[in-house]
Amino acid sequence: MLNSESNSIFYALLSAFFAALTTIFAKIGVEAINPNLATAIRTLVILVMVWSWVLVRGQFDTILTITPKILLFLVFSGLSTGLSWLFYFRALQVGKASLVAPLDKLSLVLVLIFSLLFLKEPLTLKVFLGTGLILMGTVILIR
């Protein structure tokens, strides 16, 4: 059986794969409609898909165990996601996917900073160098 780190890498790679498809599908999807409407349609699909997943897997009953603090941070996460998607779809409508996606990935640099400040996660040399390479790669792409 895979360990926790292997599992996280596996799921993160699946996430990256589907995020890449998301960008390509979204770029085509916003060509002829308002990006806000495109985001709303996408969100509706996600809403139905994820709630179906929760119900099919029998995970709905744990909703009663959510604390107010957890709920508050999930609401903040949802608001952040919504704003990110609105701006991402607008950027895709007016720009090239090959430029928008790397700029969007600057969020990785911000995650490093925020995880240090708010989550007190350690800054290892590997994390620092990897994030620095991502930043340099993004700068090269936008010049």
Coordinates of C-alpha atoms in Angstrom, one line a residue:
M1 CA 0.0 0.0 0.0
L2 CA 1.2 3.5 -0.7
N3 CA 2.3 5.8 2.1
S4 CA 0.8 9.2 2.8
E5 CA 3.4 11.1 0.9
S6 CA 3.1 8.8 -2.1
N7 CA -0.7 9.2 -2.0
S8 CA -0.4 13.0 -1.9
I9 CA 2.0 12.9 -4.9
F10 CA -0.4 10.6 -6.8
Y11 CA -3.4 12.8 -6.2
A12 CA -1.5 16.0 -6.8
L13 CA -0.4 14.6 -10.2
L14 CA -4.0 13.7 -11.0
S15 CA -5.0 17.3 -10.0
A16 CA -2.3 18.8 -12.3
F17 CA -3.5 16.6 -15.2
F18 CA -7.1 17.7 -14.8
A19 CA -6.1 21.3 -14.2
A20 CA -4.3 21.2 -17.5
L21 CA -7.4 19.9 -19.2
T22 CA -9.5 22.5 -17.4
T23 CA -7.4 25.3 -19.0
I24 CA -7.7 23.9 -22.5
F25 CA -11.4 23.2 -22.2
A26 CA -12.0 26.6 -20.6
K27 CA -10.1 28.5 -23.3
I28 CA -12.3 26.9 -25.9
G29 CA -15.4 27.4 -23.8
V30 CA -14.9 31.1 -23.3
E31 CA -14.3 32.0 -26.9
A32 CA -17.8 33.2 -27.6
I33 CA -19.5 33.8 -24.3
N34 CA -19.1 36.0 -21.3
P35 CA -16.5 34.6 -19.0
N36 CA -18.6 35.1 -15.9
L37 CA -21.4 33.0 -17.5
A38 CA -18.8 30.4 -18.4
T39 CA -17.6 30.3 -14.8
A40 CA -21.2 30.0 -13.6
I41 CA -21.9 27.0 -15.9
R42 CA -18.6 25.4 -14.8
T43 CA -19.5 25.9 -11.2
L44 CA -22.9 24.3 -11.6
V45 CA -21.3 21.2 -13.2
I46 CA -18.8 21.0 -10.3
L47 CA -21.6 21.4 -7.8
V48 CA -23.6 18.5 -9.2
M49 CA -20.5 16.3 -9.7
V50 CA -19.0 16.8 -6.3
W51 CA -22.3 16.5 -4.3
S52 CA -23.0 13.3 -6.3
W53 CA -19.6 12.0 -5.4
V54 CA -20.2 12.7 -1.7
L55 CA -23.6 11.1 -1.7
V56 CA -22.5 8.0 -3.7
R57 CA -19.5 7.5 -1.3
G58 CA -21.8 7.8 1.7
Q59 CA -19.9 10.8 3.1
F60 CA -22.8 13.2 3.7
D61 CA -23.4 12.1 7.3
T62 CA -20.1 13.7 8.4
I63 CA -21.5 17.2 7.6
L64 CA -22.8 17.3 11.2
T65 CA -19.3 17.1 12.6
I66 CA -18.1 20.3 10.9
T67 CA -17.1 23.0 13.5
P68 CA -17.9 26.7 13.0
K69 CA -14.1 27.4 12.5
I70 CA -13.8 24.7 9.8
L71 CA -17.0 25.9 8.1
L72 CA -15.7 29.5 8.2
F73 CA -12.4 28.5 6.5
L74 CA -14.2 26.4 3.9
V75 CA -16.4 29.5 3.1
F76 CA -13.2 31.6 2.8
S77 CA -11.7 28.9 0.5
G78 CA -14.9 28.8 -1.6
L79 CA -14.9 32.6 -2.0
S80 CA -11.2 32.6 -2.9
T81 CA -11.8 29.8 -5.5
G82 CA -14.8 31.7 -7.0
L83 CA -12.8 34.9 -7.4
S84 CA -9.8 32.9 -8.8
W85 CA -12.1 31.2 -11.4
L86 CA -13.8 34.5 -12.4
F87 CA -10.4 36.2 -13.0
Y88 CA -8.9 33.1 -14.6
F89 CA -11.7 32.7 -17.1
R90 CA -11.5 36.4 -18.0
A91 CA -7.7 36.1 -18.5
L92 CA -8.2 33.0 -20.7
Q93 CA -10.8 34.9 -22.8
V94 CA -8.5 37.8 -23.5
G95 CA -5.1 36.0 -23.4
K96 CA -3.2 32.9 -24.5
A97 CA -3.6 29.8 -22.4
S98 CA 0.1 29.2 -22.6
L99 CA 0.7 32.6 -20.9
V100 CA -2.3 32.7 -18.5
A101 CA -1.7 29.2 -17.0
P102 CA 1.9 29.9 -16.0
L103 CA 1.0 33.2 -14.5
D104 CA -1.8 31.5 -12.6
K105 CA 0.8 29.1 -11.2
L106 CA 2.5 32.0 -9.5
S107 CA 0.0 31.0 -6.8
L108 CA 2.6 28.3 -5.9
V109 CA 5.0 31.0 -4.8
L110 CA 2.3 32.7 -2.8
V111 CA 1.4 29.3 -1.2
L112 CA 5.0 29.0 -0.1
I113 CA 4.9 32.4 1.5
F114 CA 1.5 31.9 3.1
S115 CA 2.4 28.4 4.4
L116 CA 5.5 29.8 6.1
L117 CA 3.5 32.7 7.6
F118 CA 0.2 31.2 8.5
L119 CA 0.8 27.4 8.7
K120 CA 4.3 27.6 10.2
E121 CA 5.5 25.0 7.7
P122 CA 9.3 24.6 7.5
L123 CA 11.2 26.1 4.5
T124 CA 13.5 23.4 3.2
L125 CA 16.2 24.0 0.6
K126 CA 14.3 21.7 -1.8
V127 CA 11.0 23.7 -1.4
F128 CA 12.9 27.0 -1.7
L129 CA 14.8 26.0 -4.8
G130 CA 11.8 24.4 -6.5
T131 CA 9.7 27.4 -5.9
G132 CA 12.5 29.7 -7.1
L133 CA 12.6 27.6 -10.4
I134 CA 8.9 28.0 -10.8
L135 CA 9.2 31.7 -10.4
M136 CA 12.1 32.0 -12.8
G137 CA 10.3 29.9 -15.4
T138 CA 7.2 32.1 -15.1
V139 CA 9.3 35.3 -15.5
I140 CA 11.0 33.8 -18.6
L141 CA 7.5 32.9 -20.1
I142 CA 6.1 36.4 -19.6
R143 CA 9.0 38.3 -21.1

